[in-house]
Short mmCIF file of C-alpha atoms and ligand atoms in Angstrom, two decimals:
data_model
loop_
_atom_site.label_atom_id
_atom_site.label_comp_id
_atom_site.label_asym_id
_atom_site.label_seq_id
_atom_site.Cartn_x
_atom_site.Cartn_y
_atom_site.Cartn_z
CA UNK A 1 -15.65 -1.65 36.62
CA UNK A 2 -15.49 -2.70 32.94
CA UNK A 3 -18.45 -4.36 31.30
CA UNK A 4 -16.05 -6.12 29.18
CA UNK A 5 -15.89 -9.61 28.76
CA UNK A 6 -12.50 -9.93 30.26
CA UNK A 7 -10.57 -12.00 27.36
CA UNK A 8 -8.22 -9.50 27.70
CA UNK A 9 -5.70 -8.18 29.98
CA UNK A 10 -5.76 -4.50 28.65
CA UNK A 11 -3.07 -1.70 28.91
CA UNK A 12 -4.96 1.43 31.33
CA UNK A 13 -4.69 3.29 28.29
CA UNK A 14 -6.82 4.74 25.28
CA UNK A 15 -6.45 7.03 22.60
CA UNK A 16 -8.13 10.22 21.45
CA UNK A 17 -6.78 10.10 17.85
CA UNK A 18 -4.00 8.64 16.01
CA UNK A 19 -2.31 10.09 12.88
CA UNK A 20 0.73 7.73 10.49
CA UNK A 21 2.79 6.53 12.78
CA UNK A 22 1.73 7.93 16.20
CA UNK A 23 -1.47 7.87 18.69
CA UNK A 24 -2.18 10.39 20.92
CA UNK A 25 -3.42 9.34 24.16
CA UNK A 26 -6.08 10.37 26.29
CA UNK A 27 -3.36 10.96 28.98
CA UNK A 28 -1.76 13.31 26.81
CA UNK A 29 1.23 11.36 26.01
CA UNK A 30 2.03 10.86 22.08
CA UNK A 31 2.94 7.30 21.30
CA UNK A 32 4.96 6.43 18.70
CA UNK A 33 2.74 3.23 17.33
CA UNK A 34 4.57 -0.01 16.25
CA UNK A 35 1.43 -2.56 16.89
CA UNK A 36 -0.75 -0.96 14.49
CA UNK A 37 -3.93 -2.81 15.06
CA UNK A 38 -1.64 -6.02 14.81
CA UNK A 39 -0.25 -4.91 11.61
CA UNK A 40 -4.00 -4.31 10.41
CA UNK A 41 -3.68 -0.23 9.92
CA UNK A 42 -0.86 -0.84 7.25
CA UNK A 43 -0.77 2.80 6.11
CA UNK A 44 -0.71 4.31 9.99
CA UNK A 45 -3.54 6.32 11.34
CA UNK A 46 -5.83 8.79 9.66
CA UNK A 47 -4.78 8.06 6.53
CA UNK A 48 -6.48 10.56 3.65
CA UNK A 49 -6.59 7.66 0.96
CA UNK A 50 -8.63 6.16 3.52
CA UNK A 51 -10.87 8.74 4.62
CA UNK A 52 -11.67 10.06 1.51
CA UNK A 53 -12.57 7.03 0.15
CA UNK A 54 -14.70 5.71 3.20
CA UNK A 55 -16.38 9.40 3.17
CA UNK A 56 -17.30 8.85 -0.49
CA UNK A 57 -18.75 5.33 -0.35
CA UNK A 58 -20.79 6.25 2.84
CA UNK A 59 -22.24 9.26 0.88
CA UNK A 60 -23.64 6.35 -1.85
CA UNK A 61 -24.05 2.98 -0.36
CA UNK A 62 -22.88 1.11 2.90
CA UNK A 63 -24.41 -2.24 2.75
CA UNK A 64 -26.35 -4.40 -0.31
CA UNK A 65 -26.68 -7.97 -0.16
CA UNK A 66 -24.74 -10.51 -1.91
CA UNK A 67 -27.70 -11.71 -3.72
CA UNK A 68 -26.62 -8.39 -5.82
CA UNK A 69 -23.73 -7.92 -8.04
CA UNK A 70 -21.48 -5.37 -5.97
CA UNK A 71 -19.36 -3.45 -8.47
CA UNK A 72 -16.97 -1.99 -5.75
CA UNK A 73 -16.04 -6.32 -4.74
CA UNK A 74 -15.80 -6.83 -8.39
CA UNK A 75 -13.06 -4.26 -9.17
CA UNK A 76 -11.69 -5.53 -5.34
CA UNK A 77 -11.32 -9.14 -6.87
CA UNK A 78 -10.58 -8.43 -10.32
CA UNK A 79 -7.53 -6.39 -8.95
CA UNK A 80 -6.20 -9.14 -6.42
CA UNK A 81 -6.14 -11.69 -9.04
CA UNK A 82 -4.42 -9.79 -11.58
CA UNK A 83 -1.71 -8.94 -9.57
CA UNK A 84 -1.25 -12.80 -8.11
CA UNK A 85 -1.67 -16.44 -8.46
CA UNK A 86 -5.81 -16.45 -7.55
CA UNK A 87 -8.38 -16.66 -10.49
CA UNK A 88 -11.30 -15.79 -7.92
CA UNK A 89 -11.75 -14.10 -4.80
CA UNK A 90 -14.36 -14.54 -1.85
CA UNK A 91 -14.69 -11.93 0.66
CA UNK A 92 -15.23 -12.04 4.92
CA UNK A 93 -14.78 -10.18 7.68
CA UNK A 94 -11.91 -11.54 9.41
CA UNK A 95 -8.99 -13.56 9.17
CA UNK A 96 -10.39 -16.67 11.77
CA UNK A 97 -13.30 -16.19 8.28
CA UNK A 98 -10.93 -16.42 5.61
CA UNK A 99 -9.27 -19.38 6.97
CA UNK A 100 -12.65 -21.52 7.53
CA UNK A 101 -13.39 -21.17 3.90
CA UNK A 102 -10.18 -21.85 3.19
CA UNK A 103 -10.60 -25.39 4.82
CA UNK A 104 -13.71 -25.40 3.11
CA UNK A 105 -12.45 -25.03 -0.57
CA UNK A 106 -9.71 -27.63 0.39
CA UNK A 107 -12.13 -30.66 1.76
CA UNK A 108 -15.33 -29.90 -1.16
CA UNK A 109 -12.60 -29.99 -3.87
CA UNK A 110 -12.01 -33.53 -2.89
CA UNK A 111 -15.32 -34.20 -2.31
CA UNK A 112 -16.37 -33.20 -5.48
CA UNK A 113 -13.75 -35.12 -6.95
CA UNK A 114 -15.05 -38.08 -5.52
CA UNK A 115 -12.97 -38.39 -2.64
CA UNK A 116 -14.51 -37.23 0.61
CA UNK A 117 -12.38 -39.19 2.77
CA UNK A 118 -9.19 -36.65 1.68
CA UNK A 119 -10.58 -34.31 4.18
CA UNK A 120 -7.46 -33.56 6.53
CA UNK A 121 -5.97 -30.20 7.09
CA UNK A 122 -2.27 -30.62 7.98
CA UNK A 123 -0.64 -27.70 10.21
CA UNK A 124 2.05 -26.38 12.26
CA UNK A 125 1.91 -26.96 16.14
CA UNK A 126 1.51 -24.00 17.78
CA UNK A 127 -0.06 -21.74 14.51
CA UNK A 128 -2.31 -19.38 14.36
CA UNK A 129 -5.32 -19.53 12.07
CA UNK A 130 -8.12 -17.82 13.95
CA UNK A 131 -10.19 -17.77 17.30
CA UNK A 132 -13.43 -20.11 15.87
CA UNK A 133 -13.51 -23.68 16.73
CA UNK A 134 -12.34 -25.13 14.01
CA UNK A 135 -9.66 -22.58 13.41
CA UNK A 136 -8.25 -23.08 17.58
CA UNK A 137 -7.98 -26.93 16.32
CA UNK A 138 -6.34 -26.16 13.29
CA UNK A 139 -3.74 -23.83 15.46
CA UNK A 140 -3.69 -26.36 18.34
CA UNK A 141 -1.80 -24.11 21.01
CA UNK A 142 -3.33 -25.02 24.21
CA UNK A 143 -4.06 -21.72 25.57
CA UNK A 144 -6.53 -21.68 22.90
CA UNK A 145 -8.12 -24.90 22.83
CA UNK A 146 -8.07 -25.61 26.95
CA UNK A 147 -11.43 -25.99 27.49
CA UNK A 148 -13.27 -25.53 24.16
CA UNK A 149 -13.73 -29.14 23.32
CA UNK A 150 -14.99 -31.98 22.05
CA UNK A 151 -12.09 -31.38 19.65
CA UNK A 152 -13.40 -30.42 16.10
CA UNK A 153 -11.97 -33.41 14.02
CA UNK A 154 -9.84 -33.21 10.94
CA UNK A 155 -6.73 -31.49 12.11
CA UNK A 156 -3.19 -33.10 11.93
CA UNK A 157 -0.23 -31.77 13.34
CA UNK A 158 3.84 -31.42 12.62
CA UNK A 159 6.29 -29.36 14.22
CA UNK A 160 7.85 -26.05 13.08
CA UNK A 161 10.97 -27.15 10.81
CA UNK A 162 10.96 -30.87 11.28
CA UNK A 163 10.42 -32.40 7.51
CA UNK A 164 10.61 -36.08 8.78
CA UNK A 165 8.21 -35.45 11.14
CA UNK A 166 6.05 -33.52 8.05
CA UNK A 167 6.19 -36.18 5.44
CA UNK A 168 5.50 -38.66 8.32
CA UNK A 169 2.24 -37.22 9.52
CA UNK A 170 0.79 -36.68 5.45
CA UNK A 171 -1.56 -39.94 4.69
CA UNK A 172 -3.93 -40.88 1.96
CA UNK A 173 -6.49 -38.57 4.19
CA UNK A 174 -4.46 -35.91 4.16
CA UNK A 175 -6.33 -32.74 1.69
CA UNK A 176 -4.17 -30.15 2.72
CA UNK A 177 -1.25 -28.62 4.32
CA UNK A 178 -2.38 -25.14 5.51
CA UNK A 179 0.75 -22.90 7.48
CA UNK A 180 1.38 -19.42 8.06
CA UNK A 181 4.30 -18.16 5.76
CA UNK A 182 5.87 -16.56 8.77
CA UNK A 183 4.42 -17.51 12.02
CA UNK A 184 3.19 -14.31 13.64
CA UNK A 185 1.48 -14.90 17.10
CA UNK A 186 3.95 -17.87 17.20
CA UNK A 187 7.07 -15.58 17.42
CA UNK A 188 7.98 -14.61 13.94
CA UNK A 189 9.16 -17.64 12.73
CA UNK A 190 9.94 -17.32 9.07
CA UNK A 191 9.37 -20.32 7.02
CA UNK A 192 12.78 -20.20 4.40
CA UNK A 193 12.34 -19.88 1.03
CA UNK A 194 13.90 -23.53 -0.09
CA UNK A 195 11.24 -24.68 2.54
CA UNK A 196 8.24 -23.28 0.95
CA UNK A 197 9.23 -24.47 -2.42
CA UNK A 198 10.12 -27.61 -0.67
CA UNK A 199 6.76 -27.97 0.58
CA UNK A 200 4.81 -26.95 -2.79
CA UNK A 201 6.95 -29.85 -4.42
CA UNK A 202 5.79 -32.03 -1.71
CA UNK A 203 2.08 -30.88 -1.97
CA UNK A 204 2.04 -31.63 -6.03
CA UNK A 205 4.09 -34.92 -5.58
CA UNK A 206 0.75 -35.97 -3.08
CA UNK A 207 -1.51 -34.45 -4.84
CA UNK A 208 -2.58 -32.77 -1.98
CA UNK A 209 -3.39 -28.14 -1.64
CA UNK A 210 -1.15 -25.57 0.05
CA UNK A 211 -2.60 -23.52 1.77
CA UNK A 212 -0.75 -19.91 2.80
CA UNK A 213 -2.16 -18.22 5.42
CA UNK A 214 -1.03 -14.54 4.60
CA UNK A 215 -3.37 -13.07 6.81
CA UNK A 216 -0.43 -11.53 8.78
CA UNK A 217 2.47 -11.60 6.83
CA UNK A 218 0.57 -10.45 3.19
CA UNK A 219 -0.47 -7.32 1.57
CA UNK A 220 2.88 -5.96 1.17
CA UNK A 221 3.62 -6.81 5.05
CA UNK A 222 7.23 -8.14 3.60
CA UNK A 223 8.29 -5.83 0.62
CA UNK A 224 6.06 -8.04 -1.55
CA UNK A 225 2.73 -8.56 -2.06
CA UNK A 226 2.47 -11.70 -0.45
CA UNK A 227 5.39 -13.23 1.26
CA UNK A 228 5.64 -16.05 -0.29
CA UNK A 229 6.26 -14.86 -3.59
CA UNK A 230 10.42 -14.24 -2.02
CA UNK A 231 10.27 -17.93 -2.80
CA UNK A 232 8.68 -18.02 -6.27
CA UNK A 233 5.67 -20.36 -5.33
CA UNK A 234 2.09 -20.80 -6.51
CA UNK A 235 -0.24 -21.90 -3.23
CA UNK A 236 -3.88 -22.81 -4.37
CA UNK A 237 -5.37 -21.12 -1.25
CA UNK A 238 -4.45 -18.13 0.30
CA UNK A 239 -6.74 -16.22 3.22
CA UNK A 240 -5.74 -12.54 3.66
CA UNK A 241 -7.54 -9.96 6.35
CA UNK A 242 -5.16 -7.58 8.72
CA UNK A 243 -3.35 -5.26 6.22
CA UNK A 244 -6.21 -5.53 3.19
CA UNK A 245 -8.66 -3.08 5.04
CA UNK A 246 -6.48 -0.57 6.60
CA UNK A 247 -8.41 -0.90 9.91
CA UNK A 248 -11.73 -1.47 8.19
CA UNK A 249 -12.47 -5.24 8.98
CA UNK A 250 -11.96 -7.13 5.84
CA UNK A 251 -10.98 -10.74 5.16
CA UNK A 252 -10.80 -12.86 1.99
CA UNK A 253 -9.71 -16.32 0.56
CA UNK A 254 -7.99 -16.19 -2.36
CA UNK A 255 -7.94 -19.43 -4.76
CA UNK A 256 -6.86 -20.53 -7.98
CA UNK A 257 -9.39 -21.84 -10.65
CA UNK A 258 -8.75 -25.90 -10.23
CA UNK A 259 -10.09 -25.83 -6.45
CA UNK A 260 -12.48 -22.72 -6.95
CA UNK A 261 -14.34 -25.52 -9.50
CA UNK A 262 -15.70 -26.84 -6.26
CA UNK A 263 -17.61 -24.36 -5.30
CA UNK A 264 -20.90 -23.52 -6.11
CA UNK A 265 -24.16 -21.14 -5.02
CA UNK A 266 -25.04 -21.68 -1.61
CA UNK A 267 -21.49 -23.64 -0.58
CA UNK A 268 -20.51 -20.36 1.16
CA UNK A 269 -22.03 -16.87 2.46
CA UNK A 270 -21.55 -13.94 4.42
CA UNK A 271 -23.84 -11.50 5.23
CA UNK A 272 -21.23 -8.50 5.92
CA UNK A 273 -19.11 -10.10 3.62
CA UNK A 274 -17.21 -7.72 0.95
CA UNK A 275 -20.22 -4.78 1.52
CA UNK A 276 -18.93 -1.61 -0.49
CA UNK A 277 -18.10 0.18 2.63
CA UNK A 278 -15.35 -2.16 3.40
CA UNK A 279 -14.68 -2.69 -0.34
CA UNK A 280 -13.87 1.39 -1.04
CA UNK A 281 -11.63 1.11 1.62
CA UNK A 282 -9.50 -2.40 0.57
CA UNK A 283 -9.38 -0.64 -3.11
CA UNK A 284 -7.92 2.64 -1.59
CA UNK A 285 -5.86 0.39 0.20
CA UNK A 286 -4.14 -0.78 -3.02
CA UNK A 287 -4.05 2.49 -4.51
CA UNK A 288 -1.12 3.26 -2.66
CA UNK A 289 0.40 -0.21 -2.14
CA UNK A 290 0.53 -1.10 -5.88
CA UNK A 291 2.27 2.71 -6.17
CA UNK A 292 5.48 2.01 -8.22
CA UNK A 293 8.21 2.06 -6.02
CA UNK A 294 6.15 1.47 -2.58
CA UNK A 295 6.95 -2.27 -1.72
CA UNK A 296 10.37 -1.30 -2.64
CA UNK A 297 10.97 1.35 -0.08
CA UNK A 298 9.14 -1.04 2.44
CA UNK A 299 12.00 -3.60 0.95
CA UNK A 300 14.72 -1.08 1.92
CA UNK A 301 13.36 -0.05 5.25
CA UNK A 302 12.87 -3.36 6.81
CA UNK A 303 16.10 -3.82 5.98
CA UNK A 304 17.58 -1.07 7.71
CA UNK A 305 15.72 -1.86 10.80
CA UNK A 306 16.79 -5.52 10.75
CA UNK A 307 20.18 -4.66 10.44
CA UNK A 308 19.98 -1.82 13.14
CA UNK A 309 18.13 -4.54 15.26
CA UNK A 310 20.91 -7.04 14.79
CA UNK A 311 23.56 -4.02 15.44
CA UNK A 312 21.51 -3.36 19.05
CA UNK A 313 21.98 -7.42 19.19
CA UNK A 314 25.45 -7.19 19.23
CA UNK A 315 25.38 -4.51 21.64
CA UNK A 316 23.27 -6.20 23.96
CA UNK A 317 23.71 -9.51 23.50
CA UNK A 318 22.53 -10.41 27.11
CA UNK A 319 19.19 -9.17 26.40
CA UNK A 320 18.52 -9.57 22.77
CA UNK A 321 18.63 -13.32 21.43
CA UNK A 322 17.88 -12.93 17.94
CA UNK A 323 16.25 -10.63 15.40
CA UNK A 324 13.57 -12.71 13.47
CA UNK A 325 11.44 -11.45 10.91
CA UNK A 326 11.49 -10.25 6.99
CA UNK A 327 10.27 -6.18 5.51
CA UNK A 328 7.98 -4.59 8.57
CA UNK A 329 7.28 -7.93 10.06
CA UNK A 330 10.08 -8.30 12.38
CA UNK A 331 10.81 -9.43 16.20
CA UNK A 332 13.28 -10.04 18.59
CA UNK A 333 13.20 -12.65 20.63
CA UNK A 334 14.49 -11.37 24.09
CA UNK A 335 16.85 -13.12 26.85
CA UNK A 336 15.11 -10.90 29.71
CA UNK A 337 11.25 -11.04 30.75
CA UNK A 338 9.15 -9.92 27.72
CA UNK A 339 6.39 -8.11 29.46
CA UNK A 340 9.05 -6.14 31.55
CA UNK A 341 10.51 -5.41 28.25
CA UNK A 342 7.50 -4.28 27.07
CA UNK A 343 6.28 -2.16 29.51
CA UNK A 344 9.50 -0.25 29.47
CA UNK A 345 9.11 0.61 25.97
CA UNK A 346 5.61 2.08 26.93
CA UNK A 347 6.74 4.16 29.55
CA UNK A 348 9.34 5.49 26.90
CA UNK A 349 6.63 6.27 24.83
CA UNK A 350 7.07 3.47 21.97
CA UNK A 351 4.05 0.75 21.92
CA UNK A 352 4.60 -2.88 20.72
CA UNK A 353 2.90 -5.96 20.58
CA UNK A 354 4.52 -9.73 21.82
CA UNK A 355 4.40 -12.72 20.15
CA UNK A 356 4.92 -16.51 21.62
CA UNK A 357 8.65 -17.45 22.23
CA UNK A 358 9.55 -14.32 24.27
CA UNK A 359 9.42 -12.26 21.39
CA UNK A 360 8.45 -8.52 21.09
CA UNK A 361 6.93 -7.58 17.84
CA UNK A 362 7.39 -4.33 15.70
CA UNK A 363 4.65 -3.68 13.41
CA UNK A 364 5.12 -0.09 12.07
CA UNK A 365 3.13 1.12 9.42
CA UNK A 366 3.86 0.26 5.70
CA UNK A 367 4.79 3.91 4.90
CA UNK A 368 6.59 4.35 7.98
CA UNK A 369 9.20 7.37 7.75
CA UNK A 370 13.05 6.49 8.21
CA UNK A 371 13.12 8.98 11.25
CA UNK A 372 10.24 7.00 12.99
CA UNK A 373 12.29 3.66 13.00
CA UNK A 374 15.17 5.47 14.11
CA UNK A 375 13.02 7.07 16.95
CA UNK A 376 11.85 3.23 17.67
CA UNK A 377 15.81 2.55 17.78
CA UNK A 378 16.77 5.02 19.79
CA UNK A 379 13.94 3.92 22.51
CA UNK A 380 14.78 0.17 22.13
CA UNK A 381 18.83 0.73 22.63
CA UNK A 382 17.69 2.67 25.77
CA UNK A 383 15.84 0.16 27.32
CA UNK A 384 18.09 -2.75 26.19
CA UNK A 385 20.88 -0.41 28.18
CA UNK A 386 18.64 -0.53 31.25
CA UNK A 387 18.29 -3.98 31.35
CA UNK A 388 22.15 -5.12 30.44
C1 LIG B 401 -4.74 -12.53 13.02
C2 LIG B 401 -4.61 -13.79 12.30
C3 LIG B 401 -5.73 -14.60 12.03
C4 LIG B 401 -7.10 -14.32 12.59
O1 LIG B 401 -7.62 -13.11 12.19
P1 LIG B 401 -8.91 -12.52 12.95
O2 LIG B 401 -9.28 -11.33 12.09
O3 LIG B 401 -8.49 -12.15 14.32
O4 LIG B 401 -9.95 -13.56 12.93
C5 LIG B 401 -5.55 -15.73 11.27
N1 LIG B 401 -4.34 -16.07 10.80
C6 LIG B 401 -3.25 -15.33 11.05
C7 LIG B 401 -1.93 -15.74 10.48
C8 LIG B 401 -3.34 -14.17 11.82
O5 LIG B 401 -2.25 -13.45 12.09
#
């Protein structure tokens, strides 16, 4: 019996190693991999960037406080902002991490401005920002707050593409409106570009922050950088984990200088925060993913599998709904039982992860080969067949 907290209802299966795309399993079988740590191992198993550069660091220095300048978070930050709307950078561990101080930054910029009543975090029903307490009230699914009260205060709500409902719930307390750019546990629900410009139109007219979560959907998850840059918008806050470490736990909040003002020595720490073990790795991570030419080809393939996707829709059009989802962040929301679904795909030797909404995620690698999503195909059009 398992000594495991049981928070989980785990798959009987574990894996011996893993390399790109695939894991090989201690049962012998080879699994072609589209969960990816939850799209958090965006360059696939065993990757050599990676293990060189983790095998290099660890030969130096793992772990200095951040009462010392750490040269390896420096070149870390220095590279993020240069390559998006941020002026500074402050580094976690997780995503649930990068989102608290993103609340943070949003309620002591107000407060330092002299208004700490503007101190409200607006968000999406159903989100998800995070498994701490304030982040389960910021997502406000029930699953994850049943239980966990007394509510932590300063969350509003609005639902998923309902702008009345949006504009109605924004008052003079209102600091922030903080949403996923595409809803990931919630079912890969893509916010549209004319929305997201919508909303940072909406944000300036209120004088109120945006806050992106890209802690899913960023680091090149979409064929850019950050997703939200399809819509040509400038948040003020963005947190960021998953993808950044390449399976090395990593999270940061990225912010631009007017709300980064706010914050000064002592507002914020982390003891693990941005050591130069997990820094080596993010900075091999972007090594590859700022490569010339490598956001394009994850442009062109998420494409292709989309459109397959949409082709096996057609096909099957009793058992697939609708193909959600934009680069490698895609889903397909299913007319038949999910975890069936699921479990069919296992036993054909292709692992994925679900989302809310009866959708099944597929979160292959960034530098997934063409072969390997037409392997992932092949599997999905036979078990669509055996369920039609
Ligand atoms: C996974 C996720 C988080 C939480 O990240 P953890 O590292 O599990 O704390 C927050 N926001 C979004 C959008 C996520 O997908």
């Amino acid at each position: 019996m398992s000594s495991i907290l049981k928070t989980y209802n785990r798959k009987n299966i574990s894996f011996k190693k893993g390399k790109g795309s695939y894991l090989f399993a201690q049962n012998g079988k080879k699994y072609l991999d589209f969960v990816q740590g939850i799209a958090v191992n965006c360059l696939g198993h065993s990757n050599k960037t990676l293990i060189k550069a983790i095998n290099k660091q660890s030969k130096r220095v793992w772990h200095v406080s951040n009462v010392f300048t750490i040269p390896e978070q420096e070149k870390l930050a220095k590279r993020l902002t240069n390559k998006t709307f941020a002026d500074y950078v402050i580094f976690q561990n997780s995503g649930a991490e990068a989102t608290e101080v993103a609340i943070k930054m949003a309620r002591k910029y107000f407060y330092q401005k002299g208004m700490p009543k503007k101190n409200r975090i607006l968000c999406l029903n159903n989100s998800f920002h995070g498994r701490t307490i304030a982040t389960i009230f910021a997502s406000n699914s029930k699953k994850m707050i049943e239980g966990f009260g007394p509510k932590a205060d300063g969350f509003d709500h609005f639902n998923f593409g309902d702008h009345k409902d949006l504009e109605k719930k924004i008052t003079k307390k209102t600091a922030a409106i903080m949403v996923e750019t595409i809803m990931g546990e919630g079912g890969i629900k893509v916010i549209p570009d004319f929305c997201l410009t919508g909303l940072r139109k909406l944000c300036n007219e209120k004088k109120i922050l945006l806050i992106l979560d890209e802690v899913q959907c960023g680091i090149g998850r979409t064929g850019k950088f950050f997703a939200f840059e399809y819509a040509k918008i400038k948040p003020d806050i963005v947190p960021i984990a998953k993808g950044i470490g390449g399976g090395f736990p990593i999270g940061a909040c990225l912010v631009n200088k007017k709300v980064a003002s706010a914050m000064k020595p002592g507002s914020h720490g982390s003891t693990f925060g941005g050591n130069p073990l997990a820094m080596s790795v993010g900075n091999a991570v972007l090594d590859i993913i700022l490569k010339k030419g490598f956001l394009k080809r994850v442009q062109n393939n998420g494409l292709f599998f989309k459109r397959e996707l949409e082709e096996l829709k057609n096909q099957y059009p009793k058992v697939i709904d609708e193909v959600r989802g934009k680069g490698l962040l895609l889903g397909i929301k299913l007319k038949t039982n999910q975890l069936k679904f699921i479990k069919k795909l296992l036993d054909n030797n292709l692992l994925v992860v679900k989302a809310a909404d009866n959708v099944v995620r597929l979160l292959p690698p960034l530098n997934v080969k063409r072969d390997e999503i037409e392997l992932a195909l092949s599997i999905i059009k036979k078990v669509c067949k055996g369920f039609s």
